[in-house]
C-alpha positions as YAML, in Angstrom:
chain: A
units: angstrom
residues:
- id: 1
  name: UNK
  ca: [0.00, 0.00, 0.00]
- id: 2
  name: UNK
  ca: [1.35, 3.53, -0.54]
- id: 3
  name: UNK
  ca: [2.47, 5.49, 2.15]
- id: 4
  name: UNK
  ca: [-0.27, 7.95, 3.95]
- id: 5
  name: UNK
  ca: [0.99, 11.18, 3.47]
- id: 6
  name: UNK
  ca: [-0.96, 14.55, 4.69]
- id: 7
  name: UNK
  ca: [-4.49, 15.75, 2.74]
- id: 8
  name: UNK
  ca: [-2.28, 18.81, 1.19]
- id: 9
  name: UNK
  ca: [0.70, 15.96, -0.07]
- id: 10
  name: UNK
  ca: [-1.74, 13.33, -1.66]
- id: 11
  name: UNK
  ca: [-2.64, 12.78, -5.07]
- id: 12
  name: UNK
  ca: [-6.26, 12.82, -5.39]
- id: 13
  name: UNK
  ca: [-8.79, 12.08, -8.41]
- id: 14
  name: UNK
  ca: [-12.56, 12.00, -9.42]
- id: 15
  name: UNK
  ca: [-13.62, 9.51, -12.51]
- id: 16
  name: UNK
  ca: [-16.69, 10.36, -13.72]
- id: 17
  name: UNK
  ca: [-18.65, 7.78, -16.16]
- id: 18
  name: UNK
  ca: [-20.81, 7.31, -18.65]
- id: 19
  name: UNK
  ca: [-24.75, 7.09, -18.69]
- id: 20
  name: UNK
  ca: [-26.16, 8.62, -21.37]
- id: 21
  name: UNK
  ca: [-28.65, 11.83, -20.52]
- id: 22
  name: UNK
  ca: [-30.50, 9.91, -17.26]
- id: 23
  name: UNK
  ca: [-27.25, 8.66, -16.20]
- id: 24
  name: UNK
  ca: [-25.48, 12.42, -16.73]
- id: 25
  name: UNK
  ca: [-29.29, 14.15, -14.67]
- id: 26
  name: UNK
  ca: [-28.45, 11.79, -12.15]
- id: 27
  name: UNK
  ca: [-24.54, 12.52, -11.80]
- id: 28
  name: UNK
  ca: [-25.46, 16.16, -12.29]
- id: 29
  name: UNK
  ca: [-27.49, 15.75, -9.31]
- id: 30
  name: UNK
  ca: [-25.01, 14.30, -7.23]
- id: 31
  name: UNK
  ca: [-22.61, 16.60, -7.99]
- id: 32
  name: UNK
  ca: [-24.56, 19.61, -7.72]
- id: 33
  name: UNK
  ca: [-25.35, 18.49, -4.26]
- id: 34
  name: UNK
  ca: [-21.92, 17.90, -3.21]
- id: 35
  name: UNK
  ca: [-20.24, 21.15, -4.35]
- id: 36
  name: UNK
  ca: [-23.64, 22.62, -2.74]
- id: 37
  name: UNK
  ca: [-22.35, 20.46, 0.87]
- id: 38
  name: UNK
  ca: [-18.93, 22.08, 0.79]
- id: 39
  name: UNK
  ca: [-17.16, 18.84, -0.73]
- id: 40
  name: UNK
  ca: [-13.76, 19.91, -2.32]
- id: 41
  name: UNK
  ca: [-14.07, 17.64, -5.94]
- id: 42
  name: UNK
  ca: [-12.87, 20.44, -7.47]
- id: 43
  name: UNK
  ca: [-9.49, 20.44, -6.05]
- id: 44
  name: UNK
  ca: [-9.06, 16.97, -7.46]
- id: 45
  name: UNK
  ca: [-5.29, 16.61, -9.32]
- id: 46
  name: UNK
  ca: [-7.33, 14.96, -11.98]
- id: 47
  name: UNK
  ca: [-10.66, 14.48, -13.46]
- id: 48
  name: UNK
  ca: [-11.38, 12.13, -15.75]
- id: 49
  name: UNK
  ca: [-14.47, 12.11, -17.48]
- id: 50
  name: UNK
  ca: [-16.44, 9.56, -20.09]
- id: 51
  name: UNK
  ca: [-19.13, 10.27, -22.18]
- id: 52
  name: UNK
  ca: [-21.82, 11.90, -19.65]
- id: 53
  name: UNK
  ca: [-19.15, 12.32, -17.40]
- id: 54
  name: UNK
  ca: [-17.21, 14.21, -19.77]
- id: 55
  name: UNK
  ca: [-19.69, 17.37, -19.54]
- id: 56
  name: UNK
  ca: [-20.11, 16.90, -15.94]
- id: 57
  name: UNK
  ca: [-16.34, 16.65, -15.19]
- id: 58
  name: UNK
  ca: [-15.80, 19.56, -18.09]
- id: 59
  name: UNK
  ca: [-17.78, 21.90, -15.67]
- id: 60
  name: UNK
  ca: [-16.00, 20.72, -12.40]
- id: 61
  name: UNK
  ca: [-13.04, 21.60, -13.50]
- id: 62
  name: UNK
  ca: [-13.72, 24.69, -14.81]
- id: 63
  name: UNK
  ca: [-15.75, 25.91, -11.92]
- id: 64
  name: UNK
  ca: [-18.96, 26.22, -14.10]
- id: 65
  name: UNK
  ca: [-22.04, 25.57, -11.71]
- id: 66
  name: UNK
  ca: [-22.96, 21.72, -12.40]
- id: 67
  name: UNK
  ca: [-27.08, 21.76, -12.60]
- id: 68
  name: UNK
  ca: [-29.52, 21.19, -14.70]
- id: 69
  name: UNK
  ca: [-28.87, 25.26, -16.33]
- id: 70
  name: UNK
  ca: [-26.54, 23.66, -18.97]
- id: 71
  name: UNK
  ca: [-29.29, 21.26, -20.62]
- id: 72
  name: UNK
  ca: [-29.19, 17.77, -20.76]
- id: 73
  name: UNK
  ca: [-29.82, 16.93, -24.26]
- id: 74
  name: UNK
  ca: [-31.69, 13.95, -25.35]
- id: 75
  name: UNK
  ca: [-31.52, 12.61, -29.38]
- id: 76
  name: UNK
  ca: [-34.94, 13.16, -31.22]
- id: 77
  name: UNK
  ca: [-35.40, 10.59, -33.54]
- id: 78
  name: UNK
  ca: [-33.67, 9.15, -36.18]
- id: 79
  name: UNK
  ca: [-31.11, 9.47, -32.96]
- id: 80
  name: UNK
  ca: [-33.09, 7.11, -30.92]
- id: 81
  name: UNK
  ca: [-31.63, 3.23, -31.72]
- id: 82
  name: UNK
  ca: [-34.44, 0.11, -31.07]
- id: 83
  name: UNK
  ca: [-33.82, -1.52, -27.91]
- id: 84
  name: UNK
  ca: [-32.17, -4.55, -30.17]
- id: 85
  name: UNK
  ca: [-29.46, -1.92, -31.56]
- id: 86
  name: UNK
  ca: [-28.57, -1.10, -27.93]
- id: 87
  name: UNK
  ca: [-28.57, -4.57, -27.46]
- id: 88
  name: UNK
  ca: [-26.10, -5.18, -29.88]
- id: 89
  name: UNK
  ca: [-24.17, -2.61, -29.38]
- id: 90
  name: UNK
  ca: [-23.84, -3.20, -25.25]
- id: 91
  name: UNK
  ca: [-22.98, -7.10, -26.85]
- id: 92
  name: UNK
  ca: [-19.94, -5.63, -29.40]
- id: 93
  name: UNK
  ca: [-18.48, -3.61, -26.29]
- id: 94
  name: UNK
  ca: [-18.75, -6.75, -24.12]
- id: 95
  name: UNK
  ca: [-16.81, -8.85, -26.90]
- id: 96
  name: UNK
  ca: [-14.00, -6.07, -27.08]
- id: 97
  name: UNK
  ca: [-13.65, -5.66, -23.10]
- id: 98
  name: UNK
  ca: [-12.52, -9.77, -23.50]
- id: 99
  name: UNK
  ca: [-10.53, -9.77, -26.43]
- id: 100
  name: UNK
  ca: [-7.15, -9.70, -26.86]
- id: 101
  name: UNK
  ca: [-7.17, -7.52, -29.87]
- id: 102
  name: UNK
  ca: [-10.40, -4.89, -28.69]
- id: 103
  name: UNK
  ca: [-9.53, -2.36, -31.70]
- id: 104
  name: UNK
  ca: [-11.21, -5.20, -34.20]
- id: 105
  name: UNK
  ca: [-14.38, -5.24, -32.48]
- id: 106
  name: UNK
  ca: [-14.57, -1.17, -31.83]
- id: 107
  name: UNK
  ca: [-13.89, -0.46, -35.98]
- id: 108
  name: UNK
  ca: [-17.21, -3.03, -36.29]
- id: 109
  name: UNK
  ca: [-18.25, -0.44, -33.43]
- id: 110
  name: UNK
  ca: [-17.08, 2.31, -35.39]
- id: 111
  name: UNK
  ca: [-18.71, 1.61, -38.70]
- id: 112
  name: UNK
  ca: [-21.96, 0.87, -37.30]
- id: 113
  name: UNK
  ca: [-21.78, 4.20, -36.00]
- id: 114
  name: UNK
  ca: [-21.14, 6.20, -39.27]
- id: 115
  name: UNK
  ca: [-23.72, 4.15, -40.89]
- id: 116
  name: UNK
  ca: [-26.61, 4.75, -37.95]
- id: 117
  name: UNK
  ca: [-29.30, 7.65, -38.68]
- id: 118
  name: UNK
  ca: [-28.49, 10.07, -36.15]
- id: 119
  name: UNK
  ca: [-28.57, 14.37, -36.26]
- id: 120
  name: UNK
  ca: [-25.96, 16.06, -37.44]
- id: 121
  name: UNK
  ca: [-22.79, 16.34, -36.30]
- id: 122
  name: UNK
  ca: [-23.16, 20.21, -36.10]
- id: 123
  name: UNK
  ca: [-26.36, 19.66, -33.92]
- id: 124
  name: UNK
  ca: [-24.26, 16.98, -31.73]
- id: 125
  name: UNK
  ca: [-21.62, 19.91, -30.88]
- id: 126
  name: UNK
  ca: [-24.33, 22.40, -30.51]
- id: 127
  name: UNK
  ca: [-25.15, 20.17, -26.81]
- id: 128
  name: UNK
  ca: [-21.48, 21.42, -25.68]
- id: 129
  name: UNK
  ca: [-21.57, 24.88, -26.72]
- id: 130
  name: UNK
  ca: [-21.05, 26.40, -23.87]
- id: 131
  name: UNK
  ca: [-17.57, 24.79, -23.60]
- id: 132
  name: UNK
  ca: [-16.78, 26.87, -26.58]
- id: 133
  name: UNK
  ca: [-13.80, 29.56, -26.39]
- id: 134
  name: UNK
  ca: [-12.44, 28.46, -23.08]
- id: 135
  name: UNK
  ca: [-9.61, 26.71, -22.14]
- id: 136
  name: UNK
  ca: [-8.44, 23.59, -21.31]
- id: 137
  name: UNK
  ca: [-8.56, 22.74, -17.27]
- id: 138
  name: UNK
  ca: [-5.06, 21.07, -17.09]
- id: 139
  name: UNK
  ca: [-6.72, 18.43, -14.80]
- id: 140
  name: UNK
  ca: [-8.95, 17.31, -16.96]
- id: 141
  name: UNK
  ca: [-9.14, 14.31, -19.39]
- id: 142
  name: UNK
  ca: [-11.80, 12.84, -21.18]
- id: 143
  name: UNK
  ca: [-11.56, 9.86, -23.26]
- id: 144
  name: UNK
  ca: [-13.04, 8.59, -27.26]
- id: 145
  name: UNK
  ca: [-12.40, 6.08, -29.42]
- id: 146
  name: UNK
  ca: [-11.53, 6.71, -33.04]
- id: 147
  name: UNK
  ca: [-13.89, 4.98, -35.54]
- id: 148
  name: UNK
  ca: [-11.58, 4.01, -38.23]
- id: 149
  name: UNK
  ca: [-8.69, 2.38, -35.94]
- id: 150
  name: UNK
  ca: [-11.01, 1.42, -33.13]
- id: 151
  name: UNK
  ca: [-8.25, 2.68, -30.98]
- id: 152
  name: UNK
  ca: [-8.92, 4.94, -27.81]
- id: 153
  name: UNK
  ca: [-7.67, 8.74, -27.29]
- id: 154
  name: UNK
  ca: [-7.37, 10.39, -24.17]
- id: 155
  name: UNK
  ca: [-7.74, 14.21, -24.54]
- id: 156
  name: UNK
  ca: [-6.08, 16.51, -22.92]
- id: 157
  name: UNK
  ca: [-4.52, 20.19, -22.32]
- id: 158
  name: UNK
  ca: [-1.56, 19.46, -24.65]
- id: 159
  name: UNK
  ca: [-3.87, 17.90, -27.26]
- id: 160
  name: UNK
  ca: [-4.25, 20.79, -29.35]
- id: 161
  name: UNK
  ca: [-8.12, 19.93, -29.53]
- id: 162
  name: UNK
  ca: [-11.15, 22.63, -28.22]
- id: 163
  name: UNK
  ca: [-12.51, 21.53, -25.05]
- id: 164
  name: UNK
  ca: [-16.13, 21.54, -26.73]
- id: 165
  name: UNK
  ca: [-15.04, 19.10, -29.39]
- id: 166
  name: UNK
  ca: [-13.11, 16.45, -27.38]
- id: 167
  name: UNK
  ca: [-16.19, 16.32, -24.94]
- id: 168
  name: UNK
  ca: [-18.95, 16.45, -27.84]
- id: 169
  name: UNK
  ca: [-16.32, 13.08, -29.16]
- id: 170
  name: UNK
  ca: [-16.57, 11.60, -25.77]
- id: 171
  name: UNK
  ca: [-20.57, 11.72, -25.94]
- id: 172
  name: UNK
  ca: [-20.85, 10.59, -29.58]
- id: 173
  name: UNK
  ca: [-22.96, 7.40, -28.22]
- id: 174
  name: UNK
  ca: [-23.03, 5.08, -31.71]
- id: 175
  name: UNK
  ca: [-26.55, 5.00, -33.04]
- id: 176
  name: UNK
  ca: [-27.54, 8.53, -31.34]
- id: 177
  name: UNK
  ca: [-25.27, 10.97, -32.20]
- id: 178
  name: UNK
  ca: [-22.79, 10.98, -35.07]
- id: 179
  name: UNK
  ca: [-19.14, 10.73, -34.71]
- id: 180
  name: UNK
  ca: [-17.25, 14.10, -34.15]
- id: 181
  name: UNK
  ca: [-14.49, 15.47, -36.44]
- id: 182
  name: UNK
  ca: [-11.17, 15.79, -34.95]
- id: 183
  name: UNK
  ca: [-7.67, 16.92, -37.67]
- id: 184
  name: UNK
  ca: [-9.46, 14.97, -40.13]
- id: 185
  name: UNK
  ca: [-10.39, 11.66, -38.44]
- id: 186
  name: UNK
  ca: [-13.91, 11.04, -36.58]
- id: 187
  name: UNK
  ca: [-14.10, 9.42, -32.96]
- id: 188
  name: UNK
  ca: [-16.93, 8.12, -30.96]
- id: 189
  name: UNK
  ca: [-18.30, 7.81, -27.57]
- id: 190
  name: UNK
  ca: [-15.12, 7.29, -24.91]
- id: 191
  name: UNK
  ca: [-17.46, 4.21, -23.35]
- id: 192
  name: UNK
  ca: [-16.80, 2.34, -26.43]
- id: 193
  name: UNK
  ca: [-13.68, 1.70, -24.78]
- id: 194
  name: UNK
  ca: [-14.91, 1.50, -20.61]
- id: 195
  name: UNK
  ca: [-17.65, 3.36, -18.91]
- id: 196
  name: UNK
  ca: [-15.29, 4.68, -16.60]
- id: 197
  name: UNK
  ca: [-11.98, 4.36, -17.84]
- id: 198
  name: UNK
  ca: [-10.47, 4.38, -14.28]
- id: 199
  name: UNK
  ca: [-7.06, 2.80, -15.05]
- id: 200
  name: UNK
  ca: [-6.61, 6.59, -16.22]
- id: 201
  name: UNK
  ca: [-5.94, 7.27, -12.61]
- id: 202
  name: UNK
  ca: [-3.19, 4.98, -12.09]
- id: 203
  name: UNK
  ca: [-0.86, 6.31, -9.51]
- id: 204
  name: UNK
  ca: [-3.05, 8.53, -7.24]
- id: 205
  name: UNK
  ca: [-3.58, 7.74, -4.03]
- id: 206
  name: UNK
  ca: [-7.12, 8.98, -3.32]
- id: 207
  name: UNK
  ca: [-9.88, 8.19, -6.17]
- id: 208
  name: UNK
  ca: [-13.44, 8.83, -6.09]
- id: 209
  name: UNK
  ca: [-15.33, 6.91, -9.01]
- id: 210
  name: UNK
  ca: [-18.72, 7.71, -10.16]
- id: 211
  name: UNK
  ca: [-20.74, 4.74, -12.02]
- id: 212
  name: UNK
  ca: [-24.16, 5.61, -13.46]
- id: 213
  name: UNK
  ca: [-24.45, 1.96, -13.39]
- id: 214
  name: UNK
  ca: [-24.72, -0.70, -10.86]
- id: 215
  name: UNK
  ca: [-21.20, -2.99, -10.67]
- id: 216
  name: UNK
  ca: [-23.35, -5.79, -9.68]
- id: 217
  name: UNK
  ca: [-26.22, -7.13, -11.00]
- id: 218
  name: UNK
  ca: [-29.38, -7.72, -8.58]
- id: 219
  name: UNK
  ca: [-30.10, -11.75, -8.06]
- id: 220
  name: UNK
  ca: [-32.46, -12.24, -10.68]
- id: 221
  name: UNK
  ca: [-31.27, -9.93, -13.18]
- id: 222
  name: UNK
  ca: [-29.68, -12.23, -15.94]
- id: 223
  name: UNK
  ca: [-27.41, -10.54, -18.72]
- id: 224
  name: UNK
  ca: [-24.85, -11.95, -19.49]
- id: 225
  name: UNK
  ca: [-23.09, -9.07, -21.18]
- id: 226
  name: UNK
  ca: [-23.46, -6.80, -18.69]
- id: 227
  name: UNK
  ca: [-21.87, -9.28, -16.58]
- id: 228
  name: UNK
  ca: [-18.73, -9.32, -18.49]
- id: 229
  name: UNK
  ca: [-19.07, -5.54, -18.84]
- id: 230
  name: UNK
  ca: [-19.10, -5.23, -15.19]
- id: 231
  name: UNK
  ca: [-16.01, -7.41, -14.78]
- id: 232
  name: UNK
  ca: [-13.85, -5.54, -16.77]
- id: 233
  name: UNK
  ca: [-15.23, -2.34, -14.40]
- id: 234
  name: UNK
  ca: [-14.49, -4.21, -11.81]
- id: 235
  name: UNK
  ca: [-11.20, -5.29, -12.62]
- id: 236
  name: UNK
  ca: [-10.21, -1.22, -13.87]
- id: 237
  name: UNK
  ca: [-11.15, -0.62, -9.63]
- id: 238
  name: UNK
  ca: [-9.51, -3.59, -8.38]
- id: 239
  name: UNK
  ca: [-6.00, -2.76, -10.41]
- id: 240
  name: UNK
  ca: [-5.80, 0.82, -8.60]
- id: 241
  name: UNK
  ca: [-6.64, -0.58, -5.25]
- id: 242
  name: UNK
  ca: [-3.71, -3.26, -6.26]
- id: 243
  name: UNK
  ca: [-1.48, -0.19, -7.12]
- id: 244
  name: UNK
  ca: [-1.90, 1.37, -3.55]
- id: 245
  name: UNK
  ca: [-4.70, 3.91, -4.24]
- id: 246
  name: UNK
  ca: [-7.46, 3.85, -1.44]
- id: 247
  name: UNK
  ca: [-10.62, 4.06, -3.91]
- id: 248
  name: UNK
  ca: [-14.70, 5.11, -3.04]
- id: 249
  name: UNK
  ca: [-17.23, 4.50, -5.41]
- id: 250
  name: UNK
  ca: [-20.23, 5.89, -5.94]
- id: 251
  name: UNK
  ca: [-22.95, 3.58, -7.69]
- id: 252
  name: UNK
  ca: [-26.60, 5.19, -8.35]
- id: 253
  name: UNK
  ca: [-29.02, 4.44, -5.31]
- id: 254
  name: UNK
  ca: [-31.93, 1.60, -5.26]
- id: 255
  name: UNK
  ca: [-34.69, 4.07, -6.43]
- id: 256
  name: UNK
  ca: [-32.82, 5.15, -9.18]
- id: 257
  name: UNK
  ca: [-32.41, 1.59, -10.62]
- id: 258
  name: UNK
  ca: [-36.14, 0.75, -10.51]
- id: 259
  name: UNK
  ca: [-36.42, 4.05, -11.98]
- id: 260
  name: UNK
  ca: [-34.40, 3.46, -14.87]
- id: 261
  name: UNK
  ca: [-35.28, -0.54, -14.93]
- id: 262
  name: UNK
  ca: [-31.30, -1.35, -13.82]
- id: 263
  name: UNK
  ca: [-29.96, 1.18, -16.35]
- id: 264
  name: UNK
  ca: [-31.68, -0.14, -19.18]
- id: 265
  name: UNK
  ca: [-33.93, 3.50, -19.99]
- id: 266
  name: UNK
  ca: [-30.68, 5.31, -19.83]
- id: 267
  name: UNK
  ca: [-32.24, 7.10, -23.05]
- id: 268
  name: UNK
  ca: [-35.60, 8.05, -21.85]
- id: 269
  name: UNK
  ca: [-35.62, 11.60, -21.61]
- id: 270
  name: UNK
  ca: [-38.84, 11.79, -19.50]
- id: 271
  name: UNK
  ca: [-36.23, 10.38, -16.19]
- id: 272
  name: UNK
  ca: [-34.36, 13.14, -16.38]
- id: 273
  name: UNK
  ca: [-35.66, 15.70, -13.59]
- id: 274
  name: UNK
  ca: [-36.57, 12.50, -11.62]
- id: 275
  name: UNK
  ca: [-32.94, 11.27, -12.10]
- id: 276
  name: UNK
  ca: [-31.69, 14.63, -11.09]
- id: 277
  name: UNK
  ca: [-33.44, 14.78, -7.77]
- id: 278
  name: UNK
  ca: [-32.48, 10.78, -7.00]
- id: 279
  name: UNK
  ca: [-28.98, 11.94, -7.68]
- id: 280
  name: UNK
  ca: [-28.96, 14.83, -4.93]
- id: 281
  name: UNK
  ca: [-30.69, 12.94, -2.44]
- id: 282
  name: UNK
  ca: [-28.20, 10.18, -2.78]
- id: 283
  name: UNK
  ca: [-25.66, 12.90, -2.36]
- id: 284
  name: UNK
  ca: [-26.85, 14.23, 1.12]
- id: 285
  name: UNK
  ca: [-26.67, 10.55, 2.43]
- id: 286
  name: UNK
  ca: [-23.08, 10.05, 0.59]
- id: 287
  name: UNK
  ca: [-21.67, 14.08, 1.74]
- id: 288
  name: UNK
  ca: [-19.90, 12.64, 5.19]
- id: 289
  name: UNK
  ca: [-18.06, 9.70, 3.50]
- id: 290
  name: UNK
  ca: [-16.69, 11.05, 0.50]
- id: 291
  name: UNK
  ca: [-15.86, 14.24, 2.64]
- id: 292
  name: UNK
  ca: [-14.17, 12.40, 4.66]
- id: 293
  name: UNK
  ca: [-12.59, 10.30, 1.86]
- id: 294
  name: UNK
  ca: [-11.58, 13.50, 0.40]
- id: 295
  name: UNK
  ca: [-10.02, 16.25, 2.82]
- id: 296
  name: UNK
  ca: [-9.93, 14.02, 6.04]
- id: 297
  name: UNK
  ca: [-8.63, 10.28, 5.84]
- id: 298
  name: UNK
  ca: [-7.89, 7.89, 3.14]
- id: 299
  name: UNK
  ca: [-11.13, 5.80, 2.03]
- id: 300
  name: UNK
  ca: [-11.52, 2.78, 1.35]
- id: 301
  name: UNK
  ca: [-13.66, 0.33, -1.88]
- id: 302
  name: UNK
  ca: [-17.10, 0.58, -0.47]
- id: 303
  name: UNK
  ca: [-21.03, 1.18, -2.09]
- id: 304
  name: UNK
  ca: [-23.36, 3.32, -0.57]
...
């Protein structure tokens, strides 16, 4: 285990993950309520951020005031995949998080995304326009995966990327919204790679991570892709804990998984003020812990 060191010494960071619009009302929520409790996730070293966690870590770090004022967009129709496309898609992530050669499986990704209806990429920027202009938060990274190669990017400060097109990239769910334009090549939602994409704090000591989705499936609930999905999560927390950090996470509260049928309405706009609310009233029961976990002692791998 690393050495404890004092709060002003240690290396903290906040991952942030993906969930589509519920998941990002009901991180927005969360967060909202936090900064509103006086807990410091702002003065994290780093914040990573996928997909919906991309905006919401976008507006940590930059101090912008994380509620429901900067919209949470949801794709009208043709934007809107089937249930079965989701299906298929959750399936083709699942095969990639086992495989020994994952770019093969996120270029299959990749080209069902540029063939899927979706709105315009112009329209899919448009939801991160008020990132526009401003610079980049040096402790913040967000994460895509480029559809031709099927490899992953992680963007950051010294990218030479606007902040508002990295994070529109990091949101460009396949089947919803179109790829994003980046120099010349087109990349896709960051969770093509991991919903979290925690091994991208690898060496801090203190890390909060934020999953819009349960890491363990209720008895009962049998999918067998989301189980392998949730390994690989798993595994991203376990290998930091092996490294020495002293991790919390944050997984979304019982009421919000009925609400959302155990993350499977991530898309249904009409959750989204619901979602919000679930998400700050998980936060007043979670303020003490991760407080703590934050600014007092080390924490340690435990749910709400």
């Amino acid at each position: 285990m690393s050495e404890i060191r004092s709060t002003a010494e240690r290396k903290r960071a906040l991952v942030l993950g993906g969930g589509g619009p519920v998941g990002r009302a009901w991180q927005t929520g969360l967060l909202s309520k936090f900064v509103a409790e006086g807990v410091m996730l702002r003065s994290a070293d780093l914040i990573v951020g996928t997909s919906a966690g991309a905006i919401s870590g976008a507006q940590l770090a930059l101090e912008i005031e994380v509620d429901l004022t900067v919209p949470v967009p949801t794709p009208q129709r043709p934007g809107t995949p089937k249930p079965s496309g989701m299906a298929l898609l959750i399936k083709a992530v699942a095969e990639a998080s086992q495989s020994s050669t994952p770019e093969i499986q996120r270029r299959a990704i990749g080209r069902m995304a540029l063939a899927a209806p979706t709105p315009s990429e112009e329209e899919s920027i448009r939801r991160v326009n008020f990132l526009a202009q401003r610079e980049w938060p040096e402790n913040f990274r967000t994460t895509a995966v480029n559809v031709h190669t099927g490899e992953s990017v992680v963007w950051h400060s010294e990218s030479g990327v606007p902040l508002e097109l990295a994070v529109a990239s990091s949101c460009a769910l396949p089947g919803v919204w179109p790829p994003v334009t980046i120099n010349g090549d087109q990349y896709m939602d960051g969770g093509m790679r991991s919903a979290l994409n925690a091994n991208l704090a690898a060496g801090y000591e203190d890390v909060i991570v934020v999953s819009c989705f349960p890491l363990v499936l209720p008895p009962g609930v049998n999918d067998s892709d989301r189980v392998i999905l949730n390994a690989s999560l798993n595994a991203e927390i376990a290998g930091l804990m092996e490294q020495g950090a002293h991790v919390n996470l944050i997984t979304p509260s019982a009421e919000f998984l009925k609400l959302t049928e155990y993350g499977t309405r991530m898309l249904d706009g009409s959750l989204i003020p619901e979602s919000f609310q679930l998400g700050a009233r998980q936060a007043i029961q979670e303020a003490l812990r991760i407080d703590a976990a934050w600014r007092i002692f080390p924490g340690t791998w435990a749910t709400n």
